[in-house]
Every structure is written in structure tokens, then in C-alpha cells.
CSV table of N, CA and C in Angstrom, one decimal:
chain,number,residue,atom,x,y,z
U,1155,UNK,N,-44.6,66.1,-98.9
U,1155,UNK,CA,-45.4,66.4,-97.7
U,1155,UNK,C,-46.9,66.6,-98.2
U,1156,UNK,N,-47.7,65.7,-98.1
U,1156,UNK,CA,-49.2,66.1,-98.1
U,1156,UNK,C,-49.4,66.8,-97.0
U,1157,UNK,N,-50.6,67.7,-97.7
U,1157,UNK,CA,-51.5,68.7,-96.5
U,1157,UNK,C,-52.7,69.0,-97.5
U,1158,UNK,N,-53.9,69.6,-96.2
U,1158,UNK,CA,-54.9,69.5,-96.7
U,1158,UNK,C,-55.0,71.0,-98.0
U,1159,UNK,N,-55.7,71.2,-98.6
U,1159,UNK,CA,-56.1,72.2,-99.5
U,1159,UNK,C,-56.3,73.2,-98.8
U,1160,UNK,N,-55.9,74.1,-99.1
U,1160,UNK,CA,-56.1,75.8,-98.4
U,1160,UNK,C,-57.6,76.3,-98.4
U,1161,UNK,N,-57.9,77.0,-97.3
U,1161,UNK,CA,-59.3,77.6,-97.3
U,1161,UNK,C,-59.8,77.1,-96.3
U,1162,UNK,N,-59.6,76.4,-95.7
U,1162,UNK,CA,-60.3,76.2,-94.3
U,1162,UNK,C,-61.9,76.4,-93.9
U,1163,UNK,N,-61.9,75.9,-92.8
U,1163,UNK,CA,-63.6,76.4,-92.7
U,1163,UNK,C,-64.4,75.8,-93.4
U,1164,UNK,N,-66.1,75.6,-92.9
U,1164,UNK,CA,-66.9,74.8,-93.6
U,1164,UNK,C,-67.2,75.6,-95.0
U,1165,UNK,N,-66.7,76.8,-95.9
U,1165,UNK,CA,-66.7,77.3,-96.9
U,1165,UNK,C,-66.0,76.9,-97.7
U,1166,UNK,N,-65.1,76.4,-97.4
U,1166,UNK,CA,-63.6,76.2,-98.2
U,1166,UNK,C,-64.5,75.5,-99.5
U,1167,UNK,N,-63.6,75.6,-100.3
U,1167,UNK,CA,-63.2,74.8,-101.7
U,1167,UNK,C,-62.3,74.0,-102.1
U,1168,UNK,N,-62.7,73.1,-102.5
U,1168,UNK,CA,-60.7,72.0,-102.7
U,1168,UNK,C,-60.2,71.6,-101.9
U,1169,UNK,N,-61.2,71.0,-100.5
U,1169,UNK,CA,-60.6,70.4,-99.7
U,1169,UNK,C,-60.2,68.8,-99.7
U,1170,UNK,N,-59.6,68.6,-101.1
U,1170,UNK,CA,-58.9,67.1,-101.1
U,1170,UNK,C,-57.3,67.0,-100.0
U,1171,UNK,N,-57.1,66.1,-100.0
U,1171,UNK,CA,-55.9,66.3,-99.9
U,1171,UNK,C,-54.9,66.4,-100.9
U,1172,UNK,N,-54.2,67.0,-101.1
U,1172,UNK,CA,-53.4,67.2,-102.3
U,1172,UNK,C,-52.0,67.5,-101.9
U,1173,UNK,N,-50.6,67.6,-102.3
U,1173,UNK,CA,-49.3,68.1,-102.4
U,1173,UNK,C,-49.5,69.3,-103.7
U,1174,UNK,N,-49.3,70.3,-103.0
U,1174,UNK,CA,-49.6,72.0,-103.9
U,1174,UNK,C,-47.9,71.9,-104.5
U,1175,UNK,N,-48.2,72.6,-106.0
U,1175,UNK,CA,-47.5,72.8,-106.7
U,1175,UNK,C,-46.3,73.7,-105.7
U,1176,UNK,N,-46.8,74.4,-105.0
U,1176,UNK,CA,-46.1,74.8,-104.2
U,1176,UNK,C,-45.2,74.3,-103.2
U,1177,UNK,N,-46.0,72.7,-102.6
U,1177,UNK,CA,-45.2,72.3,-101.9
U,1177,UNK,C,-44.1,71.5,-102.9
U,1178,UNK,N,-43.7,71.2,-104.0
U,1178,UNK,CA,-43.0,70.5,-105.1
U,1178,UNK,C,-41.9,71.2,-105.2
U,1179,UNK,N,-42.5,72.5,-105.7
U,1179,UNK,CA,-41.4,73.9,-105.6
U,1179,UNK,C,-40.4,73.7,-104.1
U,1180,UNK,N,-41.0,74.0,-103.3
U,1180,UNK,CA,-40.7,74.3,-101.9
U,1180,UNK,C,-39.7,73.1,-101.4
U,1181,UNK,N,-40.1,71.6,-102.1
U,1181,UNK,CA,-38.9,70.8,-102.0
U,1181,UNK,C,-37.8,70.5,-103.0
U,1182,UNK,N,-38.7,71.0,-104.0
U,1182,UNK,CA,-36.7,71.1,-104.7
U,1182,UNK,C,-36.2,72.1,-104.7
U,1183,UNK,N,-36.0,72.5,-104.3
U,1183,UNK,CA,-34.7,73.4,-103.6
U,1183,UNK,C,-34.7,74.6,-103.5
U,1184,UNK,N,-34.3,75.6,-102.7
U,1184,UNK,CA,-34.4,77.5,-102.5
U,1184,UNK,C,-33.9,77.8,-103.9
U,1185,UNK,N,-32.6,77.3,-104.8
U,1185,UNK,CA,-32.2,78.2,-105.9
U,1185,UNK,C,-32.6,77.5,-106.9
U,1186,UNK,N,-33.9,76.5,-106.8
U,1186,UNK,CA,-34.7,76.1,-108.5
U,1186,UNK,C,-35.3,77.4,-108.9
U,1187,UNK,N,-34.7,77.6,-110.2
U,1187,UNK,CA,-35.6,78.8,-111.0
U,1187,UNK,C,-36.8,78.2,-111.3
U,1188,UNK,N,-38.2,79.1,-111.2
U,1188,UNK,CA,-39.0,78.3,-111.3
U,1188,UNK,C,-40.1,79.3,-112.7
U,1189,UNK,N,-40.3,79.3,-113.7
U,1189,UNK,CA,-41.1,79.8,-114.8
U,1189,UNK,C,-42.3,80.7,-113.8
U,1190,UNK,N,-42.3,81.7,-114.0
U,1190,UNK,CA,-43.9,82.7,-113.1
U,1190,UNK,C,-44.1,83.7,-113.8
U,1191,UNK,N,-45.4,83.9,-114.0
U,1191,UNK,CA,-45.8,84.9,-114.5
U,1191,UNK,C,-46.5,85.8,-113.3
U,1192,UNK,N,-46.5,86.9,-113.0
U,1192,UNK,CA,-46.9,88.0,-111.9
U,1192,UNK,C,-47.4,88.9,-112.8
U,1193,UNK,N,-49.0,89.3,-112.9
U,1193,UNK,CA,-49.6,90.8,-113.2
U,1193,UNK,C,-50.1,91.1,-112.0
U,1194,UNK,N,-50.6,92.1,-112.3
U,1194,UNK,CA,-51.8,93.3,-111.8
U,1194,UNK,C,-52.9,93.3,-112.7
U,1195,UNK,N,-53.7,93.2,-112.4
U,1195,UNK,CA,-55.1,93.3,-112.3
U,1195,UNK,C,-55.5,94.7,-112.4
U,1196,UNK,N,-55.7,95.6,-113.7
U,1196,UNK,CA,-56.3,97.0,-113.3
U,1196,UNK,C,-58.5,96.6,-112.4
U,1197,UNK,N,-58.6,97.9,-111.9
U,1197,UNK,CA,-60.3,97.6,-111.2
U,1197,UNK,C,-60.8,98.1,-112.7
U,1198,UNK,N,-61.6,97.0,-112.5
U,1198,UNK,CA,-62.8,96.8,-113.2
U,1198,UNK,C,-62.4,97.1,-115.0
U,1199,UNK,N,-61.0,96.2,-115.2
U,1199,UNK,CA,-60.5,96.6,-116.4
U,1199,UNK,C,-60.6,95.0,-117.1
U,1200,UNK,N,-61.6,95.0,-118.3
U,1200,UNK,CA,-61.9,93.6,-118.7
U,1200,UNK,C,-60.9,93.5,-119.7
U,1201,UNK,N,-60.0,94.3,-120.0
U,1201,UNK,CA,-58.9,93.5,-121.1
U,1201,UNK,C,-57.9,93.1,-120.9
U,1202,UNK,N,-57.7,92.7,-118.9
U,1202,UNK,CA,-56.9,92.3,-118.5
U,1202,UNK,C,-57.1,90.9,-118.6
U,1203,UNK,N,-58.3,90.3,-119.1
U,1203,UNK,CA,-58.9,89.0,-119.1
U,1203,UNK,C,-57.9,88.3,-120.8
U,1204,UNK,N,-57.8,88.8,-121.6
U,1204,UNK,CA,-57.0,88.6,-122.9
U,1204,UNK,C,-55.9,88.4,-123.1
U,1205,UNK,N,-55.6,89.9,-122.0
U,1205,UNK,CA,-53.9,89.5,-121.8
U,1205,UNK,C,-53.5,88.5,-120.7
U,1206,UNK,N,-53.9,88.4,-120.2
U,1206,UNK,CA,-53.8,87.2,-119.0
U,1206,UNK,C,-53.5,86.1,-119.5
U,1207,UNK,N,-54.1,85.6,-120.7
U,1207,UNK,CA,-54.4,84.3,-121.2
U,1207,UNK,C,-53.1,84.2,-122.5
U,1208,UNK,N,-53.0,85.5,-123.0
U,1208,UNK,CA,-51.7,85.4,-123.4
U,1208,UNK,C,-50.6,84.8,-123.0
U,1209,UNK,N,-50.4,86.3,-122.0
U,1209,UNK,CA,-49.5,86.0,-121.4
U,1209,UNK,C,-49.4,84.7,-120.5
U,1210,UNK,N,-50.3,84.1,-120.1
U,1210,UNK,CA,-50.5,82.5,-119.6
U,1210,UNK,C,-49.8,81.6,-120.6
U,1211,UNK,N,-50.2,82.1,-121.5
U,1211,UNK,CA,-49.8,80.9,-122.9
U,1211,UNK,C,-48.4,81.2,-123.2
U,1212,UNK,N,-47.8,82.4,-123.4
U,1212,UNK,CA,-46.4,82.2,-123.4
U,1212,UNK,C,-45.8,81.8,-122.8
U,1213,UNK,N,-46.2,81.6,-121.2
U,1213,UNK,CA,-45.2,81.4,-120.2
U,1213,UNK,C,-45.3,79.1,-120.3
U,1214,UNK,N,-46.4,79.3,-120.9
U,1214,UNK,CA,-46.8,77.3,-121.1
U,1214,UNK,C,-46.6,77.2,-122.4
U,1215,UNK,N,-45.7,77.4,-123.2
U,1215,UNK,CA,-45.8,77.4,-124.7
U,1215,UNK,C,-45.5,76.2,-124.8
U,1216,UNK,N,-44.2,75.3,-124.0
U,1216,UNK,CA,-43.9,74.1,-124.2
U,1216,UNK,C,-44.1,73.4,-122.8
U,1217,UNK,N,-45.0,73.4,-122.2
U,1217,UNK,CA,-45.6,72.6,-121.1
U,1217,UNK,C,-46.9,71.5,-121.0
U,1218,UNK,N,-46.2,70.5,-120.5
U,1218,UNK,CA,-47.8,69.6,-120.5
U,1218,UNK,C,-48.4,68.7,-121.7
U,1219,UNK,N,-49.2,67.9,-121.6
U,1219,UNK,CA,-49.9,67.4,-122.8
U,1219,UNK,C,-50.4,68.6,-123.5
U,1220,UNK,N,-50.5,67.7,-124.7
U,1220,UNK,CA,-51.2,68.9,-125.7
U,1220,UNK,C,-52.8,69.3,-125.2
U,1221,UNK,N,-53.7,70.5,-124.9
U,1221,UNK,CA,-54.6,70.0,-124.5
U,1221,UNK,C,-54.8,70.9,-122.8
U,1222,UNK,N,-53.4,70.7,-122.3
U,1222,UNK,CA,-53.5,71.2,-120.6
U,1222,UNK,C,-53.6,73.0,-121.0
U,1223,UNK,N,-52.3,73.6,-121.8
U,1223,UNK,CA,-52.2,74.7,-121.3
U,1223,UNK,C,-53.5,75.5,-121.8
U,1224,UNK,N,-54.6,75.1,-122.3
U,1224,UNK,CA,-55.8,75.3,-123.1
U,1224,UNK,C,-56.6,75.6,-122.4
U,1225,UNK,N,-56.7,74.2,-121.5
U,1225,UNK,CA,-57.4,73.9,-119.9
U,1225,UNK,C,-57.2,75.4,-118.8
U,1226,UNK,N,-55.7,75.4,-118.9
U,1226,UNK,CA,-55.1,76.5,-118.4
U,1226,UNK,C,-55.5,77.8,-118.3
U,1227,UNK,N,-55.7,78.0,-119.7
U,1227,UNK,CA,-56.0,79.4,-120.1
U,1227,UNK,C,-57.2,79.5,-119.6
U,1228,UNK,N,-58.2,78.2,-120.4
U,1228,UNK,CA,-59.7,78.8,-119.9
U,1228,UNK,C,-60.1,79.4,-118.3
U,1229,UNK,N,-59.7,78.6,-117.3
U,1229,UNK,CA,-59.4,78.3,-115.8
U,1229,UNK,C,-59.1,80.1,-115.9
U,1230,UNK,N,-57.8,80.0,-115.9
U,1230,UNK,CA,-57.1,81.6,-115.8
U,1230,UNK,C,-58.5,82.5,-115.8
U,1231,UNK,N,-59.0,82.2,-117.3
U,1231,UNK,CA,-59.4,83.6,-118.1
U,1231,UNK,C,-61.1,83.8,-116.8
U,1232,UNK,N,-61.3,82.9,-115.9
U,1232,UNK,CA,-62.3,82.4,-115.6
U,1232,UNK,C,-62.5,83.4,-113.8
U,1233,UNK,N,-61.6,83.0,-113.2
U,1233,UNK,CA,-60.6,83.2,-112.4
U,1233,UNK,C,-60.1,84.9,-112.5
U,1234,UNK,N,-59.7,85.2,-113.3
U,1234,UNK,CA,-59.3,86.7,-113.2
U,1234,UNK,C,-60.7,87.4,-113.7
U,1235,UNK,N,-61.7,87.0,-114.3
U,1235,UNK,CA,-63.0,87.4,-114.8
U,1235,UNK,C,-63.6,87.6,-113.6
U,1236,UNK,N,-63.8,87.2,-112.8
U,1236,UNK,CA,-64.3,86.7,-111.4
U,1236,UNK,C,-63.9,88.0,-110.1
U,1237,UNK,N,-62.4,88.2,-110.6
U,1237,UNK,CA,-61.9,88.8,-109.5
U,1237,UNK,C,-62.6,90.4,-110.3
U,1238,UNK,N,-62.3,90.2,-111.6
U,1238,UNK,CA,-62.6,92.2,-111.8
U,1238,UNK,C,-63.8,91.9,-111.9
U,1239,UNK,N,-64.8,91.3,-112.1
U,1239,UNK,CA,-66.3,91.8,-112.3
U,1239,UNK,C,-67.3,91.7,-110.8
U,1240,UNK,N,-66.3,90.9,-109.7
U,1240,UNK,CA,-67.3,90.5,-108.5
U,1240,UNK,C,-66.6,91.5,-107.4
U,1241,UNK,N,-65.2,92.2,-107.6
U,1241,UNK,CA,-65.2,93.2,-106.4
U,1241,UNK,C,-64.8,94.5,-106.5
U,1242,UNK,N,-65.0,94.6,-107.8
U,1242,UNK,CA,-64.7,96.3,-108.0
U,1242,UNK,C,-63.2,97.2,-107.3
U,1243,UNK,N,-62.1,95.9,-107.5
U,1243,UNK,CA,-60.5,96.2,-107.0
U,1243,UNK,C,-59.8,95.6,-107.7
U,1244,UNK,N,-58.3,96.1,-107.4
U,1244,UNK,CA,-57.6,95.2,-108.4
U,1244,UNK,C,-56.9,94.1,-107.9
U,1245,UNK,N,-56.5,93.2,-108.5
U,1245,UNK,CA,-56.2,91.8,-107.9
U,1245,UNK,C,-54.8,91.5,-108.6
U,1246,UNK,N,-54.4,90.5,-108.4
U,1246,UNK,CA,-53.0,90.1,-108.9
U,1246,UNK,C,-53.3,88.7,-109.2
U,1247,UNK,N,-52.7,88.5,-110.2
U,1247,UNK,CA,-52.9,87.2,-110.9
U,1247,UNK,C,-50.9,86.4,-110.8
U,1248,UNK,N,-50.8,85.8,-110.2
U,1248,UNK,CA,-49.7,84.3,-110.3
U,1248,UNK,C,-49.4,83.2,-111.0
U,1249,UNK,N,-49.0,83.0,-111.8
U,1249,UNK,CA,-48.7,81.5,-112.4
U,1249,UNK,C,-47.3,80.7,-112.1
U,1250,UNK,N,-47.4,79.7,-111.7
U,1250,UNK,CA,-46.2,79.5,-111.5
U,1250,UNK,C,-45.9,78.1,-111.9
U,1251,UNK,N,-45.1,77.6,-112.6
U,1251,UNK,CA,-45.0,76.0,-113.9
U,1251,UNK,C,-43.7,75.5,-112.3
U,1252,UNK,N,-44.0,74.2,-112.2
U,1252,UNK,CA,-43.4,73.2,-111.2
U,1252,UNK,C,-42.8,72.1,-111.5
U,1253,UNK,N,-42.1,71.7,-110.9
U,1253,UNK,CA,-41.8,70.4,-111.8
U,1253,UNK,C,-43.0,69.2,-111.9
U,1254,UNK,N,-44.0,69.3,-111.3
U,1254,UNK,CA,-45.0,68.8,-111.3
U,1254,UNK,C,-46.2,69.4,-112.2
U,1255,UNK,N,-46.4,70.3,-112.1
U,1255,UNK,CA,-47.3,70.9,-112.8
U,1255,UNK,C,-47.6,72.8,-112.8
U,1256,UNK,N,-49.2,73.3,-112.7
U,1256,UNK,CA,-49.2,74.3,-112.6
U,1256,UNK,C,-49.6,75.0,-111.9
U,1257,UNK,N,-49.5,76.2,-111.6
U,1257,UNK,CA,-50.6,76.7,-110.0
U,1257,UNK,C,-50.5,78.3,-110.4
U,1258,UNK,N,-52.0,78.1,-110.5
U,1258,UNK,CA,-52.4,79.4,-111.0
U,1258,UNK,C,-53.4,80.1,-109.7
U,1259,UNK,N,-53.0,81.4,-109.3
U,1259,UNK,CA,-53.6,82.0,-108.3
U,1259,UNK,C,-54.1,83.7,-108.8
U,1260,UNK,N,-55.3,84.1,-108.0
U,1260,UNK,CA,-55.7,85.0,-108.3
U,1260,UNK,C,-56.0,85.5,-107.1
U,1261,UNK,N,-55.4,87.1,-106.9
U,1261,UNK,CA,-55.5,87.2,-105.2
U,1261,UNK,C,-56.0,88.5,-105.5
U,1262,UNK,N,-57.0,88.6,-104.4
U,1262,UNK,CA,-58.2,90.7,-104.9
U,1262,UNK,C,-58.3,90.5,-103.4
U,1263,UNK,N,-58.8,91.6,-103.2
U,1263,UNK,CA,-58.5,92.3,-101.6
U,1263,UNK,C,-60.0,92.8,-101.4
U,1264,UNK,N,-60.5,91.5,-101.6
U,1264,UNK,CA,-62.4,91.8,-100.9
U,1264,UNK,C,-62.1,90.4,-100.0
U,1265,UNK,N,-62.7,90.4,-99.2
U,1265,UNK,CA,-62.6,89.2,-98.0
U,1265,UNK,C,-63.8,87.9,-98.4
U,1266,UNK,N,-64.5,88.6,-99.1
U,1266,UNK,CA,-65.9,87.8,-99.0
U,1266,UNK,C,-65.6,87.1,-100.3
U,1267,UNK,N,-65.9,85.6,-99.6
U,1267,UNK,CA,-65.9,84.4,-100.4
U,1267,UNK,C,-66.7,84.2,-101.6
U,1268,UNK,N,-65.5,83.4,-103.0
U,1268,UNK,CA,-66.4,83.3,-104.1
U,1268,UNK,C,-68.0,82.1,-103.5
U,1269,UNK,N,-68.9,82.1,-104.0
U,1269,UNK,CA,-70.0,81.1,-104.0
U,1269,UNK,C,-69.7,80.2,-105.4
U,1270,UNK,N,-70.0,78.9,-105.1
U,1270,UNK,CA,-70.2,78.2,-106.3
U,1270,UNK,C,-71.2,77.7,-106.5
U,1271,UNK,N,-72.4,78.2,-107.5
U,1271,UNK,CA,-73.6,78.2,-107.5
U,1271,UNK,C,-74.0,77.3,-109.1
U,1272,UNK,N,-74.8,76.8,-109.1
U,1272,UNK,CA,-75.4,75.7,-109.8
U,1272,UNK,C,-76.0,76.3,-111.0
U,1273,UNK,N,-75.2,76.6,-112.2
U,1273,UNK,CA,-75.6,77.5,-113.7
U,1273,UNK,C,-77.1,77.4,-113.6
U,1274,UNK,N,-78.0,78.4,-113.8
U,1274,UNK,CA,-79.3,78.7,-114.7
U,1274,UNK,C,-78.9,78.9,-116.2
U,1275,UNK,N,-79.9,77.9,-116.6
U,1275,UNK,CA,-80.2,77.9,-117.9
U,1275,UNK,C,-80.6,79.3,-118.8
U,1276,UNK,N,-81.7,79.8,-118.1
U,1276,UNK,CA,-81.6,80.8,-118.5
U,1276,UNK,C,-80.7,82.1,-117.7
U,1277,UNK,N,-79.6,82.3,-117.4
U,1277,UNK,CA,-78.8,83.2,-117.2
U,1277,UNK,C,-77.7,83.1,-118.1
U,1278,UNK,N,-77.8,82.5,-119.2
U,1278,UNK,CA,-76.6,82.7,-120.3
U,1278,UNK,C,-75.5,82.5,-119.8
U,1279,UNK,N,-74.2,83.0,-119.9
U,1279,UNK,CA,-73.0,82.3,-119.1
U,1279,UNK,C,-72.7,82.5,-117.5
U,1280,UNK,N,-73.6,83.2,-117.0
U,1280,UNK,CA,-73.2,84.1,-115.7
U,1280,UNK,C,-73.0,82.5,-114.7
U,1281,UNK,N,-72.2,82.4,-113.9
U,1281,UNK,CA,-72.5,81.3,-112.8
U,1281,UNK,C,-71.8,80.0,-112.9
U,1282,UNK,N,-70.6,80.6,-114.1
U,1282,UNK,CA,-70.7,78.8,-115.1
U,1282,UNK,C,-68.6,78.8,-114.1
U,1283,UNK,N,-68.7,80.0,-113.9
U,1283,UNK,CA,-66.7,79.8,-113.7
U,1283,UNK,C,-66.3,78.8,-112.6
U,1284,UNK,N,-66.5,79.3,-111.8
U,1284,UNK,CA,-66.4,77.9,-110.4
U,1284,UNK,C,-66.7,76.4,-110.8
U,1285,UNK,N,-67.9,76.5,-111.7
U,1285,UNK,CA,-68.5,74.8,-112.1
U,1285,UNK,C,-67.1,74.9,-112.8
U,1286,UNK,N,-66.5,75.4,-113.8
U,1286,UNK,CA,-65.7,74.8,-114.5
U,1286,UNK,C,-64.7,75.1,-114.0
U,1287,UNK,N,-63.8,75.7,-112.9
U,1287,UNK,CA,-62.7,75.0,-112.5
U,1287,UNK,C,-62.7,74.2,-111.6
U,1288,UNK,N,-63.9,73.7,-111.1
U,1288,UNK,CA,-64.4,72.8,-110.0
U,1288,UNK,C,-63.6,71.1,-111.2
U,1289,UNK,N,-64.9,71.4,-112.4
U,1289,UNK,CA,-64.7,70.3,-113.2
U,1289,UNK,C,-63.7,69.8,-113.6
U,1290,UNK,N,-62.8,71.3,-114.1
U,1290,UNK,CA,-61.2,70.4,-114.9
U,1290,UNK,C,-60.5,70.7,-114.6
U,1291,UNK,N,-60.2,71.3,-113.0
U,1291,UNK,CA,-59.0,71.1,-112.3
U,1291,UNK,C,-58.4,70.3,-111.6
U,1292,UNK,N,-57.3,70.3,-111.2
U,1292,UNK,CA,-57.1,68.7,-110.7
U,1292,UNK,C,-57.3,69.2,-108.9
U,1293,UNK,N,-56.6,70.4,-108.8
U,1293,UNK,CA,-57.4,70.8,-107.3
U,1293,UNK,C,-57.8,72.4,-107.4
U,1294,UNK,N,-58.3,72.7,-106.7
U,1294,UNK,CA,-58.7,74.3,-106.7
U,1294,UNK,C,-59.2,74.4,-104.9
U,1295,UNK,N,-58.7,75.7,-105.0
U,1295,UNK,CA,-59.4,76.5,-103.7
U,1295,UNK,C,-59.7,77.8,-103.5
U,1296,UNK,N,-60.1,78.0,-102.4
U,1296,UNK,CA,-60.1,79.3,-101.5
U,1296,UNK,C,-59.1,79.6,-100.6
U,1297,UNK,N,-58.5,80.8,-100.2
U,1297,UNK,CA,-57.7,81.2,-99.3
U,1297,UNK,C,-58.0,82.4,-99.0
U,1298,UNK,N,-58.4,82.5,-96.9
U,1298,UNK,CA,-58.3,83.5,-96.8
U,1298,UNK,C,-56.5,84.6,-96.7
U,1299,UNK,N,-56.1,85.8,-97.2
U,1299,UNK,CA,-55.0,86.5,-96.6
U,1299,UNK,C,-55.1,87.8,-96.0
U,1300,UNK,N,-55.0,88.9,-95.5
U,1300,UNK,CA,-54.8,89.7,-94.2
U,1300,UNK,C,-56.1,90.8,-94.7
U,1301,UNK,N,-56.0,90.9,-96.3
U,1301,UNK,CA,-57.3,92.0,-97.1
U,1301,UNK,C,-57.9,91.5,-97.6
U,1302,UNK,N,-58.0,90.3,-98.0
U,1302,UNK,CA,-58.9,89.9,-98.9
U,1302,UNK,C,-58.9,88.3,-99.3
U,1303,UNK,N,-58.8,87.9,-100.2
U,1303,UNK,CA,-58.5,86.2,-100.4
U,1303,UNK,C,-57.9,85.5,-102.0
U,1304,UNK,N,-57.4,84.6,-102.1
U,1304,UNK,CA,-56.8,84.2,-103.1
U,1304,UNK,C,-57.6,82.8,-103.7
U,1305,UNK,N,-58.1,83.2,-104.5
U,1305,UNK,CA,-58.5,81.6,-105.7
U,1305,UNK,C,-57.7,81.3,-106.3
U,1306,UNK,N,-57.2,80.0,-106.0
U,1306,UNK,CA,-56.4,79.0,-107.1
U,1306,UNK,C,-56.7,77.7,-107.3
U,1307,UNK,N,-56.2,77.2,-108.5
U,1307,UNK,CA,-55.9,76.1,-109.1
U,1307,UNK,C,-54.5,75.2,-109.7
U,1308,UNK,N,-55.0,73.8,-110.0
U,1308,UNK,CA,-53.4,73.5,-110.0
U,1308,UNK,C,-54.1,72.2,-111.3
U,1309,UNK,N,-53.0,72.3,-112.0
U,1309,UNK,CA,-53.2,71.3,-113.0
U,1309,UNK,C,-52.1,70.6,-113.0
U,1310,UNK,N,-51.2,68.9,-113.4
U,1310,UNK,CA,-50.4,68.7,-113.5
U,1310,UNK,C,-50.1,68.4,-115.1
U,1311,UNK,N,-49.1,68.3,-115.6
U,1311,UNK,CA,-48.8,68.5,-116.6
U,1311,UNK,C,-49.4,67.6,-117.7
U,1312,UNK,N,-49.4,66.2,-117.3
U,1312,UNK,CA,-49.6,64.9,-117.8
U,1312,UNK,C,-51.1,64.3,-117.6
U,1313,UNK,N,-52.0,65.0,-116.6
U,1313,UNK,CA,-52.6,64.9,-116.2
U,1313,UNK,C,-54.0,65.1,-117.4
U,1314,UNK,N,-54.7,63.9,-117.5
U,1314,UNK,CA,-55.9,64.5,-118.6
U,1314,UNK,C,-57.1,64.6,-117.8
């Protein structure tokens, strides 16, 4: 089943059309075990940024071209950086490996939408995370949920 990208609204992000890692999951079957990683997000705790990407990596140790879960990590580390340093709460980070590929989500409970804003040269790294999971994901979005909103991404395995 195609459907549009999540996020709606003339704000949205990732509005390709795509089949979400989720919808793949969702059709092969209720009792597919499916590989997921689930943290917590401490506020405003940056060493949750290190372990994330670990723990990302253990869960893709044998997934994908050589090269993706790399992509992965960066994405992740980008993504959960975003959630502790732009809303001062804690968020929950998702991974979840499909038979298709991957879908990484990051959900914080501030309502107000990430911006994707066009790097200054002179602002050193600040402004660069969205350009880069814009660039090397195969889809990404926004979602609004009941407190706040969820950013994700989806890579397929084979996919360069």
C-alpha cells in the first residue's frame, strides 16, 4: 500500500510518496519479530547522542550494504541531537530494521515544528542536521502526535 509521507500540511517534510518501513512491517504479518531498538532520551542530556549511535549500531551490526548503517548512525546521532538541544524535554528515540529496510524515529513532546534552514558558512556546524537527513535519506519527515511531534527517517537496506 502506498501513502503519502506523514506530516501533513504546507510544513510537512517528506512529502514523497513512499511505502513506510512501517507499512512493510504492518504487511508481513502481526507475529513477524521485528529487530527495535526503544530509548529515552534524558532533557537536555548530550551523552545520549553516543549511546544512541551505539546502541543503533548494535541493533544493524549485520544489516544493509556496507556503508548504510554508517549513514544510519549519522542520521540518528543528528535527529536525537535536535530533539535534546531544540526543546529542553525528553524524547524517545525508535529504530526499527524491516524487511525492507530501516525507520528511525525521534518523538519529544514540544509541538513546534523542526525548520530546515539553509547552513551559514559562518555558523560552524549549527543548521547542517535536516540538510543532511534531507540529503541521504531515502524518505524523512514530520509528524504531528497529541504533545508534541515525531521526526523520522527511512533507509532501505540496499539502497546507496
Amino acid at each position: 500500500m502506498k501513502r503519502q509521507a506523514r506530516g501533513g500540511g504546507p510544513t510537512a517534510f517528506g512529502a514523497s510518496s513512499v511505502e513506510t518501513v512501517e507499512d512493510r512491517v504492518a504487511n508481513a504479518g502481526e507475529h513477524a519479530q521485528t529487530p527495535q531498538l526503544r530509548r529515552r532520551l534524558g532533557r537536555a542530556d548530550l551523552r545520549a547522542v553516543p549511546e544512541a549511535r551505539k546502541a543503533l549500531r548494535e541493533l544493524l551490526r549485520t544489516w544493509g550494504r556496507p556503508g548504510r548503517s554508517d549513514i544510519a548512525e549519522l542520521l540518528t546521532s543528528e535527529l536525537v541531537t535536535n530533539a535534546i538541544v531544540h526543546t529542553d524535554r525528553e524524547a524517545v528515540l525508535t529504530a526499527t530494521v524491516g524487511p525492507g529496510g530501516l525507520r528511525v524515529e525521534v518523538r519529544d513532546f514540544v509541538a513546534r515544528r523542526p525548520r530546515l534552514r539553509v547552513p551559514n558558512a559562518d555558523d560552524g556546524t549549527n543548521g547542517r542536521g535536516l540538510v543532511l537527513v534531507q540529503s541521504l535519506a531515502d524518505s524523512w519527515g514530520v509528524r504531528a502526535h497529541g504533545v508534541g511531534k515525531a521526526v523520522w527517517f527511512e533507509l532501505g537496506a540496499g539502497a546507496a
